Amino acid sequence: MMSEPLTLPAPAKLNLFLHITGQRADGYHELQTLFQLLDYGDELSFLARPGPEIELTPQFSGIPPESNLVVRAARLLQQETGCRQGASILLDKRLPMGGGIGGGSSDAATTLLALNHLWRLNLSLDELAAIGVRLGADVPVFVRGRTAWAEGIGERLTPIELSSYWYLVVAPDCQISTKEIFSNKGLTRDTPRIRIAPALEGQLKQLRNDCQPIVSEHYPKVKEALGWLSQYGNARLTGTGACIFASFTTEEECRYVFSLLPANFKGFVARGVNRSPAHELLQRQTQTELQ
């Protein structure tokens, strides 16, 4: 059992577009989207324990520990494998909650990856993704660790190699319930399905987020942020929000616009990556242990 903690990032994601193509009988929405992973996110440190206890630090206001996706991911992994080990987990929360950039889902995925390694479970990424989707539709993309085209409820993934762009992500001071947006009667649910190749051949900027009109209507701070960022780029909502983003070809341009960010908004600059930094670090950790 490791005596040193294993520290891994939990990267953010952006939905470069989000089309709602239908609704299933069970209420879940069929969608098409393109998940872009970023080199910025939360950070978690894990230390294996001999008993089955799962200890998460710090506690988050309004979220009981057993409801936190990190604890739920660890518990589910124990249940699925019969593992009797536990873990002490330290979460450095940098991503806003309810922002549409995958913070909780990414935390859960990093937990599955880290504990699979620490507990020597040897589960494949397919097996971990199957566990992850029970925690949330976005968890598998972080488990697999690749920028990807997604269909179904977001779990059918096709890895994609995208050119590297810099992204300014703006976080209005509001949290948005995904359930609230998806249950809105005004949401478009019949966007025609598209194929991957045409979408990637210079058409991404013409694609949209079907949730954006609803979110803008009901959340004035999101509408205000979109108006500001639209002065400098093609501003769009990610997921069901509240975060918005625009892409830039250079870091310098991106950081310049970031320097102009109004004081009533928070945000960050990140680079788009095709492979998760969590996977990169975990691979290096595994190689070090084998030496």
Coordinates of C-alpha atoms in Angstrom, one line a residue:
M1 CA 0.0 0.0 0.0
M2 CA 1.4 3.4 -0.9
S3 CA 2.6 5.6 1.9
E4 CA 2.7 8.7 -0.3
P5 CA -0.5 10.3 -1.6
L6 CA -1.3 10.0 -5.3
T7 CA -2.2 13.4 -6.6
L8 CA -4.1 13.8 -9.9
P9 CA -5.9 16.6 -11.7
A10 CA -9.6 16.5 -12.5
P11 CA -9.7 18.5 -15.8
A12 CA -12.6 20.7 -16.9
K13 CA -14.4 20.1 -20.2
L14 CA -16.2 22.3 -22.7
N15 CA -19.1 21.4 -24.9
L16 CA -18.0 23.0 -28.2
F17 CA -21.6 22.5 -29.3
L18 CA -24.7 20.7 -27.8
H19 CA -27.6 19.5 -29.9
I20 CA -30.6 17.9 -28.4
T21 CA -31.8 15.4 -31.0
G22 CA -34.7 13.7 -29.1
Q23 CA -36.0 12.4 -25.8
R24 CA -36.2 8.8 -24.7
A25 CA -39.1 7.1 -23.0
D26 CA -37.2 7.1 -19.7
G27 CA -37.0 10.9 -19.8
Y28 CA -33.3 11.1 -20.7
H29 CA -32.4 13.3 -23.7
E30 CA -30.6 12.1 -26.8
L31 CA -27.8 14.5 -27.8
Q32 CA -24.8 15.1 -29.9
T33 CA -21.9 17.1 -28.5
L34 CA -18.1 17.5 -28.8
F35 CA -16.3 17.3 -25.5
Q36 CA -13.1 19.4 -25.4
L37 CA -10.8 18.6 -22.4
L38 CA -8.8 21.4 -20.9
D39 CA -5.5 21.6 -19.0
Y40 CA -7.1 23.2 -16.0
G41 CA -9.3 21.8 -13.3
D42 CA -9.7 20.5 -9.7
E43 CA -6.9 18.5 -8.0
L44 CA -7.4 15.5 -5.8
S45 CA -4.9 13.7 -3.5
F46 CA -5.6 10.1 -2.5
L47 CA -4.1 7.9 0.3
A48 CA -5.2 4.3 0.6
R49 CA -6.4 3.1 4.0
P50 CA -6.5 -0.4 5.4
G51 CA -10.2 -0.2 6.5
P52 CA -13.2 0.5 4.3
E53 CA -13.7 4.1 5.4
I54 CA -13.8 6.9 2.7
E55 CA -12.8 10.2 4.2
L56 CA -13.2 13.4 2.1
T57 CA -11.6 16.7 3.1
P58 CA -12.8 19.4 3.1
Q59 CA -16.6 19.2 3.7
F60 CA -18.7 21.4 1.4
S61 CA -21.5 23.5 2.6
G62 CA -24.9 22.1 1.7
I63 CA -23.5 18.8 0.4
P64 CA -23.5 15.8 2.8
P65 CA -20.3 13.8 2.4
E66 CA -22.2 10.7 1.2
S67 CA -23.9 12.8 -1.5
N68 CA -20.6 14.1 -2.9
L69 CA -19.7 12.5 -6.3
V70 CA -16.2 11.8 -5.0
V71 CA -17.5 9.7 -2.1
R72 CA -20.2 8.1 -4.2
A73 CA -17.6 7.1 -6.8
A74 CA -15.3 5.5 -4.2
R75 CA -18.3 3.7 -2.6
L76 CA -19.6 2.4 -5.9
L77 CA -16.1 1.1 -6.8
Q78 CA -15.9 -0.7 -3.5
Q79 CA -19.4 -2.3 -4.1
E80 CA -18.6 -3.4 -7.6
T81 CA -15.3 -5.0 -6.8
G82 CA -15.8 -6.2 -3.2
C83 CA -12.7 -4.2 -2.2
R84 CA -12.3 -3.7 1.6
Q85 CA -9.8 -0.9 1.4
G86 CA -10.7 2.7 1.9
A87 CA -9.1 6.0 1.2
S88 CA -8.4 9.5 2.5
I89 CA -9.1 12.1 -0.2
L90 CA -8.2 15.7 -0.3
L91 CA -10.1 17.8 -2.9
D92 CA -8.7 21.2 -4.0
K93 CA -11.9 22.6 -5.6
R94 CA -11.0 25.2 -8.3
L95 CA -13.9 24.7 -10.8
P96 CA -17.3 26.4 -10.1
M97 CA -20.2 24.1 -9.2
G98 CA -23.1 24.1 -11.6
G99 CA -20.9 25.6 -14.3
G100 CA -21.4 23.1 -17.1
I101 CA -17.7 22.4 -17.2
G102 CA -17.8 18.9 -15.6
G103 CA -16.3 19.6 -12.2
G104 CA -18.2 17.0 -10.2
S105 CA -18.1 14.4 -13.0
S106 CA -14.4 14.9 -13.5
D107 CA -13.8 14.6 -9.8
A108 CA -15.7 11.3 -9.8
A109 CA -13.8 10.0 -12.8
T110 CA -10.4 10.9 -11.3
T111 CA -11.5 9.1 -8.1
L112 CA -12.3 5.9 -10.1
L113 CA -9.0 6.1 -11.9
A114 CA -6.9 6.8 -8.8
L115 CA -8.5 4.2 -6.6
N116 CA -8.4 1.6 -9.3
H117 CA -4.7 2.2 -9.3
L118 CA -4.2 2.4 -5.5
W119 CA -6.4 -0.5 -4.7
R120 CA -4.7 -2.7 -7.4
L121 CA -8.1 -3.5 -8.9
N122 CA -6.8 -3.7 -12.5
L123 CA -10.2 -2.7 -14.0
S124 CA -10.1 -1.6 -17.7
L125 CA -11.2 1.8 -18.8
D126 CA -14.3 0.2 -20.3
E127 CA -15.2 -1.3 -16.9
L128 CA -14.5 2.0 -15.1
A129 CA -16.6 3.9 -17.7
A130 CA -19.5 1.5 -17.1
I131 CA -19.3 2.2 -13.4
G132 CA -18.9 5.9 -14.1
V133 CA -22.0 6.4 -16.2
R134 CA -24.1 5.3 -13.2
L135 CA -22.8 8.4 -11.5
G136 CA -23.5 10.8 -14.3
A137 CA -23.6 10.9 -18.1
D138 CA -20.5 13.0 -18.4
V139 CA -18.3 10.8 -16.2
P140 CA -17.2 8.3 -18.9
V141 CA -15.5 11.0 -21.1
F142 CA -13.3 11.8 -18.1
V143 CA -12.7 8.2 -17.3
R144 CA -11.6 7.5 -20.9
G145 CA -9.6 10.7 -20.9
R146 CA -9.9 11.8 -24.5
T147 CA -11.5 14.8 -26.2
A148 CA -14.4 13.1 -27.9
W149 CA -17.5 13.3 -30.0
A150 CA -20.5 12.1 -27.9
E151 CA -23.9 10.7 -28.7
G152 CA -26.7 8.9 -26.8
I153 CA -27.0 10.5 -23.4
G154 CA -23.4 11.5 -23.8
E155 CA -21.9 8.0 -23.1
R156 CA -21.2 6.9 -26.7
L157 CA -17.8 8.3 -27.3
T158 CA -15.6 8.6 -30.4
P159 CA -12.1 10.0 -29.6
I160 CA -11.3 13.1 -31.7
E161 CA -8.0 14.9 -32.4
L162 CA -8.6 18.6 -32.4
S163 CA -6.2 21.5 -33.2
S164 CA -5.0 23.2 -30.0
Y165 CA -6.8 26.4 -29.1
W166 CA -6.8 28.6 -26.0
Y167 CA -10.1 29.1 -24.2
L168 CA -11.3 31.9 -22.0
V169 CA -13.9 30.5 -19.7
V170 CA -16.1 33.0 -17.9
A171 CA -18.1 32.0 -14.8
P172 CA -21.1 34.1 -14.0
D173 CA -22.1 34.1 -10.3
C174 CA -25.0 31.7 -10.5
Q175 CA -25.6 27.9 -10.4
I176 CA -27.8 26.3 -13.0
S177 CA -29.8 23.1 -12.5
T178 CA -29.3 20.7 -15.5
K179 CA -32.7 19.1 -14.6
E180 CA -34.4 22.5 -14.7
I181 CA -33.1 23.3 -18.1
F182 CA -33.8 19.9 -19.6
S183 CA -37.3 20.0 -18.3
N184 CA -38.1 23.4 -19.8
K185 CA -40.9 23.2 -22.3
G186 CA -39.2 25.7 -24.6
L187 CA -36.1 23.5 -25.1
T188 CA -35.5 22.4 -28.7
R189 CA -35.5 18.6 -28.7
D190 CA -35.6 17.8 -32.5
T191 CA -32.3 19.2 -33.8
P192 CA -31.4 17.1 -36.9
R193 CA -28.5 14.6 -36.3
I194 CA -25.2 15.4 -38.0
R195 CA -22.2 13.4 -38.9
I196 CA -18.8 13.8 -37.4
A197 CA -16.7 14.5 -40.5
P198 CA -18.8 17.5 -41.9
A199 CA -19.0 19.0 -38.4
L200 CA -15.2 18.9 -38.0
E201 CA -14.5 20.3 -41.5
G202 CA -14.8 24.0 -40.6
Q203 CA -18.4 23.9 -39.4
L204 CA -18.0 23.9 -35.7
K205 CA -18.4 27.6 -35.3
Q206 CA -21.8 27.3 -37.1
L207 CA -23.1 24.8 -34.6
R208 CA -24.9 25.8 -31.4
N209 CA -25.9 25.0 -27.9
D210 CA -29.6 24.2 -27.9
C211 CA -29.7 25.1 -24.2
Q212 CA -28.3 28.6 -24.6
P213 CA -31.5 30.5 -25.5
I214 CA -33.3 29.0 -22.4
V215 CA -30.4 29.7 -20.1
S216 CA -30.0 33.3 -21.4
E217 CA -33.7 34.0 -20.9
H218 CA -33.8 32.8 -17.3
Y219 CA -30.4 33.8 -16.1
P220 CA -29.6 37.5 -16.7
K221 CA -26.0 37.1 -15.5
V222 CA -25.3 34.5 -18.2
K223 CA -26.9 36.8 -20.8
E224 CA -24.7 39.7 -19.7
A225 CA -21.5 37.5 -19.8
L226 CA -22.4 36.3 -23.3
G227 CA -22.9 39.9 -24.4
W228 CA -19.5 41.0 -23.0
L229 CA -17.5 38.0 -24.4
S230 CA -19.2 38.3 -27.8
Q231 CA -17.2 41.5 -28.4
Y232 CA -14.0 39.5 -28.6
G233 CA -15.0 36.1 -30.0
N234 CA -17.7 33.5 -30.7
A235 CA -19.1 33.3 -27.2
R236 CA -21.1 30.2 -26.3
L237 CA -22.6 28.4 -23.4
T238 CA -21.0 25.1 -22.3
G239 CA -23.4 22.3 -21.3
T240 CA -26.4 23.8 -19.5
G241 CA -24.1 26.5 -18.1
A242 CA -23.5 28.7 -16.3
C243 CA -20.0 29.0 -17.8
I244 CA -19.5 30.5 -21.2
F245 CA -16.4 30.4 -23.4
A246 CA -14.6 31.7 -26.5
S247 CA -11.6 30.2 -28.3
F248 CA -8.5 32.0 -29.4
T249 CA -5.5 30.9 -31.5
T250 CA -2.8 32.2 -29.2
E251 CA -2.3 32.3 -25.5
E252 CA -1.4 36.0 -25.7
E253 CA -4.7 37.0 -27.2
C254 CA -6.6 34.9 -24.8
R255 CA -4.9 36.3 -21.8
Y256 CA -5.3 39.9 -23.1
V257 CA -9.1 39.5 -23.3
F258 CA -9.0 37.8 -19.8
S259 CA -7.2 41.0 -18.5
L260 CA -10.3 43.0 -19.6
L261 CA -12.8 40.8 -17.7
P262 CA -15.2 42.9 -15.7
A263 CA -14.8 42.7 -11.9
N264 CA -18.2 41.1 -11.5
F265 CA -17.2 38.0 -13.4
K266 CA -14.7 35.3 -12.6
G267 CA -12.9 33.2 -15.1
F268 CA -9.8 31.3 -16.2
V269 CA -7.6 30.7 -19.2
A270 CA -6.9 27.1 -20.4
R271 CA -5.5 25.2 -23.3
G272 CA -7.5 22.6 -25.1
V273 CA -5.9 19.1 -24.9
N274 CA -6.7 15.8 -26.7
R275 CA -5.6 13.6 -23.7
S276 CA -6.5 14.2 -20.1
P277 CA -3.7 15.4 -17.9
A278 CA -4.9 12.9 -15.3
H279 CA -4.1 10.0 -17.6
E280 CA -0.7 11.5 -18.4
L281 CA 0.2 11.8 -14.8
L282 CA -1.2 8.3 -13.9
Q283 CA 0.8 6.8 -16.7
R284 CA 4.0 8.4 -15.5
Q285 CA 3.2 7.3 -11.9
T286 CA 2.8 3.7 -13.1
Q287 CA 6.1 3.8 -15.0
T288 CA 7.9 5.1 -11.9
E289 CA 6.5 2.3 -9.7
L290 CA 7.7 -0.3 -12.3
Q291 CA 11.2 1.0 -12.3

